[in-house]
Amino acid sequence: MYNPTVARLTYRALLGRRRAAILFVLPALLIFIASAVRMLAGADDQVAANVLGGFALATMVPLIGVIAGTGAIGPEIDDGSIVYLLAKPVKRPTIIFTKLIVAIAVTMVFSALPTFVAGLILNGNGQQIAVAYTIATLVASIAYSALFLLLGTVSRHAVVLGLVYALVWEALFGSLVPGARTLSVQQWSLALAEKVGGEGVITSDVGLPLATVLLAGVTVVATWYAGQKLRTLKLAGEE
């Protein structure tokens, strides 16, 4: 199910100069914000939770997920170069699974590590806040990567759709509309953070059992459907 050649090509595409520069901006901004907040407000558990929840988990992770998830396959479909990959003796579900693994790895590295560092800066991991949000970003990275990889497979406007989901649904509706929170990757991830963090510091509108099922279900279904959609792409010689 994992093809090293496909993985190498995908890493090369995702970590090219332009995308790598974009990927570094958000983590750097998080570290800057954490440092500024620590200098101005000192070490405060609730402030640390607000910064990590409001920026790292709600904004940075989905945006990096959009870049990594859609970038893992979308550009290849848009410019037609995917036909060269599909012409190789590699099963199409294997292509999707390999690209998903790469997208998850990239999203985790550029999300979880800076989140942990920012948590240490903000309050030295008091109330296990840094660890809790790091775990949340790791889990969210998996679901976001699967969702946005699916978008990259089914739509030529995957980046736009991904940004709408990340910024409008997750960041806006997910924060303001109670019913929408149940269908939010952010809230599902917060359920795990709530379990790890100090009592009352981190809260989620979704219970941990339901959140676990939804995270796993979305990841599996999105990955499966992306594989099915890739099967329907026809090479010129097949038509």
mmCIF file of C-alpha atoms in Angstrom:
data_model
loop_
_atom_site.group_PDB
_atom_site.id
_atom_site.type_symbol
_atom_site.label_atom_id
_atom_site.label_comp_id
_atom_site.label_asym_id
_atom_site.label_seq_id
_atom_site.Cartn_x
_atom_site.Cartn_y
_atom_site.Cartn_z
ATOM 1 C CA MET A 1 0.000 0.000 0.000
ATOM 2 C CA TYR A 2 3.001 2.344 0.284
ATOM 3 C CA ASN A 3 5.148 3.156 -2.731
ATOM 4 C CA PRO A 4 8.541 4.819 -1.986
ATOM 5 C CA THR A 5 8.839 6.303 -5.481
ATOM 6 C CA VAL A 6 5.427 7.970 -5.281
ATOM 7 C CA ALA A 7 6.288 9.195 -1.784
ATOM 8 C CA ARG A 8 9.579 10.708 -2.940
ATOM 9 C CA LEU A 9 7.918 12.546 -5.821
ATOM 10 C CA THR A 10 5.169 13.829 -3.525
ATOM 11 C CA TYR A 11 7.643 15.077 -0.911
ATOM 12 C CA ARG A 12 9.566 16.848 -3.652
ATOM 13 C CA ALA A 13 6.393 18.541 -4.894
ATOM 14 C CA LEU A 14 5.212 19.583 -1.417
ATOM 15 C CA LEU A 15 8.577 20.815 -0.183
ATOM 16 C CA GLY A 16 9.512 22.834 -3.237
ATOM 17 C CA ARG A 17 10.646 26.389 -2.642
ATOM 18 C CA ARG A 18 7.257 28.085 -2.984
ATOM 19 C CA ARG A 19 5.230 25.674 -0.849
ATOM 20 C CA ALA A 20 7.994 25.251 1.728
ATOM 21 C CA ALA A 21 8.094 29.025 2.217
ATOM 22 C CA ILE A 22 4.333 29.106 2.783
ATOM 23 C CA LEU A 23 4.504 26.138 5.151
ATOM 24 C CA PHE A 24 7.114 27.875 7.309
ATOM 25 C CA VAL A 25 5.169 31.148 7.625
ATOM 26 C CA LEU A 26 2.352 29.940 9.893
ATOM 27 C CA PRO A 27 4.559 28.045 12.395
ATOM 28 C CA ALA A 28 6.899 31.034 12.563
ATOM 29 C CA LEU A 29 3.937 33.322 13.198
ATOM 30 C CA LEU A 30 2.705 31.036 15.986
ATOM 31 C CA ILE A 31 6.098 31.088 17.704
ATOM 32 C CA PHE A 32 6.222 34.875 17.357
ATOM 33 C CA ILE A 33 2.730 35.274 18.836
ATOM 34 C CA ALA A 34 3.548 32.899 21.697
ATOM 35 C CA SER A 35 6.743 34.799 22.507
ATOM 36 C CA ALA A 36 4.976 38.162 22.426
ATOM 37 C CA VAL A 37 2.110 36.922 24.613
ATOM 38 C CA ARG A 38 4.534 35.441 27.142
ATOM 39 C CA MET A 39 6.445 38.713 27.409
ATOM 40 C CA LEU A 40 3.280 40.775 27.757
ATOM 41 C CA ALA A 41 1.061 38.520 29.881
ATOM 42 C CA GLY A 42 3.493 36.146 31.562
ATOM 43 C CA ALA A 43 2.794 32.456 32.071
ATOM 44 C CA ASP A 44 -0.955 31.924 32.202
ATOM 45 C CA ASP A 45 -2.656 28.564 31.613
ATOM 46 C CA GLN A 46 -5.887 29.943 30.170
ATOM 47 C CA VAL A 47 -4.079 32.372 27.886
ATOM 48 C CA ALA A 48 -1.888 29.524 26.638
ATOM 49 C CA ALA A 49 -4.978 27.427 25.921
ATOM 50 C CA ASN A 50 -6.629 30.327 24.107
ATOM 51 C CA VAL A 51 -3.617 30.947 21.868
ATOM 52 C CA LEU A 52 -3.040 27.288 21.039
ATOM 53 C CA GLY A 53 -6.727 26.613 20.537
ATOM 54 C CA GLY A 54 -7.576 29.823 18.724
ATOM 55 C CA PHE A 55 -4.607 30.029 16.379
ATOM 56 C CA ALA A 56 -2.669 26.758 16.306
ATOM 57 C CA LEU A 57 -5.544 24.262 16.189
ATOM 58 C CA ALA A 58 -8.315 26.401 14.686
ATOM 59 C CA THR A 59 -6.299 28.212 12.009
ATOM 60 C CA MET A 60 -2.756 26.928 11.468
ATOM 61 C CA VAL A 61 -3.454 23.186 11.296
ATOM 62 C CA PRO A 62 -6.327 23.338 8.760
ATOM 63 C CA LEU A 63 -4.448 25.806 6.562
ATOM 64 C CA ILE A 64 -1.334 23.638 6.524
ATOM 65 C CA GLY A 65 -3.621 20.679 5.893
ATOM 66 C CA VAL A 66 -5.037 22.472 2.849
ATOM 67 C CA ILE A 67 -1.549 23.106 1.464
ATOM 68 C CA ALA A 68 -0.325 19.563 2.087
ATOM 69 C CA GLY A 69 -3.518 17.660 1.321
ATOM 70 C CA THR A 70 -4.475 19.392 -1.916
ATOM 71 C CA GLY A 71 -0.851 19.872 -2.953
ATOM 72 C CA ALA A 72 -0.155 16.144 -2.721
ATOM 73 C CA ILE A 73 -2.250 15.401 -5.806
ATOM 74 C CA GLY A 74 -4.184 18.441 -7.046
ATOM 75 C CA PRO A 75 -1.435 20.049 -9.165
ATOM 76 C CA GLU A 76 -0.696 16.727 -10.880
ATOM 77 C CA ILE A 77 -4.328 16.386 -11.888
ATOM 78 C CA ASP A 78 -4.583 20.018 -12.981
ATOM 79 C CA ASP A 79 -1.531 19.956 -15.263
ATOM 80 C CA GLY A 80 -2.166 16.419 -16.521
ATOM 81 C CA SER A 81 1.098 14.959 -15.251
ATOM 82 C CA ILE A 82 -0.891 12.446 -13.184
ATOM 83 C CA VAL A 83 -1.282 10.350 -16.370
ATOM 84 C CA TYR A 84 2.410 9.445 -16.245
ATOM 85 C CA LEU A 85 1.980 8.134 -12.715
ATOM 86 C CA LEU A 86 -1.235 6.287 -13.559
ATOM 87 C CA ALA A 87 0.526 4.633 -16.500
ATOM 88 C CA LYS A 88 2.927 2.928 -14.100
ATOM 89 C CA PRO A 89 2.135 -0.527 -12.665
ATOM 90 C CA VAL A 90 1.043 0.951 -9.337
ATOM 91 C CA LYS A 91 -2.452 0.392 -7.965
ATOM 92 C CA ARG A 92 -4.420 3.595 -7.709
ATOM 93 C CA PRO A 93 -5.446 3.071 -4.062
ATOM 94 C CA THR A 94 -1.723 2.668 -3.343
ATOM 95 C CA ILE A 95 -1.079 6.049 -4.949
ATOM 96 C CA ILE A 96 -3.747 7.661 -2.764
ATOM 97 C CA PHE A 97 -2.568 5.945 0.425
ATOM 98 C CA THR A 98 1.071 6.906 -0.213
ATOM 99 C CA LYS A 99 0.162 10.515 -0.904
ATOM 100 C CA LEU A 100 -1.979 10.567 2.229
ATOM 101 C CA ILE A 101 0.938 9.349 4.345
ATOM 102 C CA VAL A 102 3.149 12.089 2.909
ATOM 103 C CA ALA A 103 0.485 14.762 3.443
ATOM 104 C CA ILE A 104 -0.031 13.617 7.044
ATOM 105 C CA ALA A 105 3.710 13.625 7.742
ATOM 106 C CA VAL A 106 4.168 17.134 6.323
ATOM 107 C CA THR A 107 1.121 18.480 8.178
ATOM 108 C CA MET A 108 2.257 16.926 11.451
ATOM 109 C CA VAL A 109 5.805 18.254 11.217
ATOM 110 C CA PHE A 110 4.706 21.808 10.395
ATOM 111 C CA SER A 111 1.850 21.777 12.931
ATOM 112 C CA ALA A 112 2.577 19.604 15.954
ATOM 113 C CA LEU A 113 6.201 20.568 16.543
ATOM 114 C CA PRO A 114 5.618 24.357 16.529
ATOM 115 C CA THR A 115 2.489 23.867 18.646
ATOM 116 C CA PHE A 116 4.511 22.050 21.301
ATOM 117 C CA VAL A 117 7.266 24.681 21.225
ATOM 118 C CA ALA A 118 4.698 27.478 21.458
ATOM 119 C CA GLY A 119 3.070 25.724 24.419
ATOM 120 C CA LEU A 120 6.403 25.517 26.228
ATOM 121 C CA ILE A 121 6.999 29.209 25.572
ATOM 122 C CA LEU A 122 3.541 30.229 26.778
ATOM 123 C CA ASN A 123 3.405 28.396 30.108
ATOM 124 C CA GLY A 124 6.091 25.695 30.196
ATOM 125 C CA ASN A 125 3.519 22.927 29.626
ATOM 126 C CA GLY A 126 1.628 23.799 32.780
ATOM 127 C CA GLN A 127 -1.589 21.743 33.122
ATOM 128 C CA GLN A 128 -0.195 19.608 30.263
ATOM 129 C CA ILE A 129 -1.519 22.213 27.821
ATOM 130 C CA ALA A 130 1.393 21.975 25.384
ATOM 131 C CA VAL A 131 1.175 18.177 25.255
ATOM 132 C CA ALA A 132 -2.631 18.222 25.008
ATOM 133 C CA TYR A 133 -2.699 20.565 22.027
ATOM 134 C CA THR A 134 0.206 18.746 20.387
ATOM 135 C CA ILE A 135 -1.810 15.530 20.513
ATOM 136 C CA ALA A 136 -4.839 17.390 19.156
ATOM 137 C CA THR A 137 -2.834 18.758 16.215
ATOM 138 C CA LEU A 138 -1.401 15.314 15.462
ATOM 139 C CA VAL A 139 -4.871 13.788 15.316
ATOM 140 C CA ALA A 140 -6.348 16.716 13.394
ATOM 141 C CA SER A 141 -3.495 16.471 10.872
ATOM 142 C CA ILE A 142 -4.644 12.976 9.909
ATOM 143 C CA ALA A 143 -8.294 13.924 9.344
ATOM 144 C CA TYR A 144 -7.512 17.199 7.570
ATOM 145 C CA SER A 145 -5.002 15.528 5.260
ATOM 146 C CA ALA A 146 -7.550 12.890 4.248
ATOM 147 C CA LEU A 147 -10.297 15.462 3.678
ATOM 148 C CA PHE A 148 -8.170 17.822 1.628
ATOM 149 C CA LEU A 149 -6.538 15.020 -0.347
ATOM 150 C CA LEU A 150 -10.070 13.971 -1.301
ATOM 151 C CA LEU A 151 -10.858 17.542 -2.367
ATOM 152 C CA GLY A 152 -7.696 17.578 -4.471
ATOM 153 C CA THR A 153 -8.878 14.399 -6.175
ATOM 154 C CA VAL A 154 -12.461 15.425 -6.943
ATOM 155 C CA SER A 155 -12.188 19.153 -7.704
ATOM 156 C CA ARG A 156 -9.984 21.517 -9.677
ATOM 157 C CA HIS A 157 -10.891 24.184 -7.100
ATOM 158 C CA ALA A 158 -9.661 22.151 -4.148
ATOM 159 C CA VAL A 159 -7.588 24.941 -2.607
ATOM 160 C CA VAL A 160 -10.497 27.391 -2.673
ATOM 161 C CA LEU A 161 -12.900 24.807 -1.247
ATOM 162 C CA GLY A 162 -10.350 23.836 1.380
ATOM 163 C CA LEU A 163 -9.858 27.442 2.446
ATOM 164 C CA VAL A 164 -13.615 27.970 2.648
ATOM 165 C CA TYR A 165 -13.926 24.914 4.881
ATOM 166 C CA ALA A 166 -10.925 25.865 7.046
ATOM 167 C CA LEU A 167 -11.688 29.561 7.437
ATOM 168 C CA VAL A 168 -15.477 29.713 7.203
ATOM 169 C CA TRP A 169 -16.727 26.407 8.600
ATOM 170 C CA GLU A 170 -14.000 25.549 11.127
ATOM 171 C CA ALA A 171 -12.882 29.007 12.234
ATOM 172 C CA LEU A 172 -16.190 30.894 11.953
ATOM 173 C CA PHE A 173 -19.205 28.561 12.171
ATOM 174 C CA GLY A 174 -17.308 26.051 14.300
ATOM 175 C CA SER A 175 -16.701 28.763 16.871
ATOM 176 C CA LEU A 176 -20.053 30.543 16.788
ATOM 177 C CA VAL A 177 -22.770 28.032 15.844
ATOM 178 C CA PRO A 178 -23.299 25.289 18.460
ATOM 179 C CA GLY A 179 -24.712 22.718 16.017
ATOM 180 C CA ALA A 180 -21.821 23.137 13.586
ATOM 181 C CA ARG A 181 -19.301 22.291 16.281
ATOM 182 C CA THR A 182 -20.386 18.668 16.262
ATOM 183 C CA LEU A 183 -19.251 18.427 12.627
ATOM 184 C CA SER A 184 -15.897 20.090 13.221
ATOM 185 C CA VAL A 185 -12.530 18.329 13.096
ATOM 186 C CA GLN A 186 -11.320 20.984 15.500
ATOM 187 C CA GLN A 187 -13.889 19.980 18.132
ATOM 188 C CA TRP A 188 -13.171 16.279 17.646
ATOM 189 C CA SER A 189 -9.489 16.932 18.235
ATOM 190 C CA LEU A 190 -10.245 19.100 21.246
ATOM 191 C CA ALA A 191 -11.990 16.110 22.833
ATOM 192 C CA LEU A 192 -8.616 14.364 23.022
ATOM 193 C CA ALA A 193 -6.899 17.522 24.270
ATOM 194 C CA GLU A 194 -9.544 17.874 26.990
ATOM 195 C CA LYS A 195 -8.757 14.358 28.194
ATOM 196 C CA VAL A 196 -5.019 15.095 28.454
ATOM 197 C CA GLY A 197 -5.056 18.700 29.699
ATOM 198 C CA GLY A 198 -5.815 19.974 33.165
ATOM 199 C CA GLU A 199 -9.421 19.876 34.303
ATOM 200 C CA GLY A 200 -11.495 22.798 33.034
ATOM 201 C CA VAL A 201 -8.721 24.370 30.957
ATOM 202 C CA ILE A 202 -9.657 22.770 27.620
ATOM 203 C CA THR A 203 -13.244 21.970 26.665
ATOM 204 C CA SER A 204 -14.911 20.330 23.672
ATOM 205 C CA ASP A 205 -18.537 20.158 22.578
ATOM 206 C CA VAL A 206 -18.063 16.545 21.462
ATOM 207 C CA GLY A 207 -17.535 13.579 23.768
ATOM 208 C CA LEU A 208 -14.340 11.565 23.399
ATOM 209 C CA PRO A 209 -15.960 8.276 22.211
ATOM 210 C CA LEU A 210 -17.958 10.047 19.488
ATOM 211 C CA ALA A 211 -14.962 12.198 18.527
ATOM 212 C CA THR A 212 -12.769 9.110 18.122
ATOM 213 C CA VAL A 213 -15.343 7.400 15.908
ATOM 214 C CA LEU A 214 -15.863 10.504 13.776
ATOM 215 C CA LEU A 215 -12.136 11.134 13.309
ATOM 216 C CA ALA A 216 -11.517 7.543 12.269
ATOM 217 C CA GLY A 217 -14.632 7.417 10.101
ATOM 218 C CA VAL A 218 -13.897 10.617 8.194
ATOM 219 C CA THR A 219 -10.293 9.576 7.588
ATOM 220 C CA VAL A 220 -11.192 6.107 6.324
ATOM 221 C CA VAL A 221 -14.138 7.197 4.180
ATOM 222 C CA ALA A 222 -12.297 10.152 2.636
ATOM 223 C CA THR A 223 -9.285 7.980 1.801
ATOM 224 C CA TRP A 224 -11.440 5.206 0.330
ATOM 225 C CA TYR A 225 -13.492 7.605 -1.775
ATOM 226 C CA ALA A 226 -10.389 9.384 -3.056
ATOM 227 C CA GLY A 227 -9.072 6.005 -4.204
ATOM 228 C CA GLN A 228 -12.366 5.284 -5.956
ATOM 229 C CA LYS A 229 -12.351 8.661 -7.718
ATOM 230 C CA LEU A 230 -8.783 8.129 -8.886
ATOM 231 C CA ARG A 231 -9.883 4.826 -10.414
ATOM 232 C CA THR A 232 -12.320 6.722 -12.655
ATOM 233 C CA LEU A 233 -9.588 8.880 -14.188
ATOM 234 C CA LYS A 234 -8.995 7.518 -17.649
ATOM 235 C CA LEU A 235 -5.760 7.654 -19.576
ATOM 236 C CA ALA A 236 -5.943 8.808 -23.159
ATOM 237 C CA GLY A 237 -5.054 5.329 -24.352
ATOM 238 C CA GLU A 238 -7.846 3.758 -22.314
ATOM 239 C CA GLU A 239 -10.634 5.759 -23.927
#
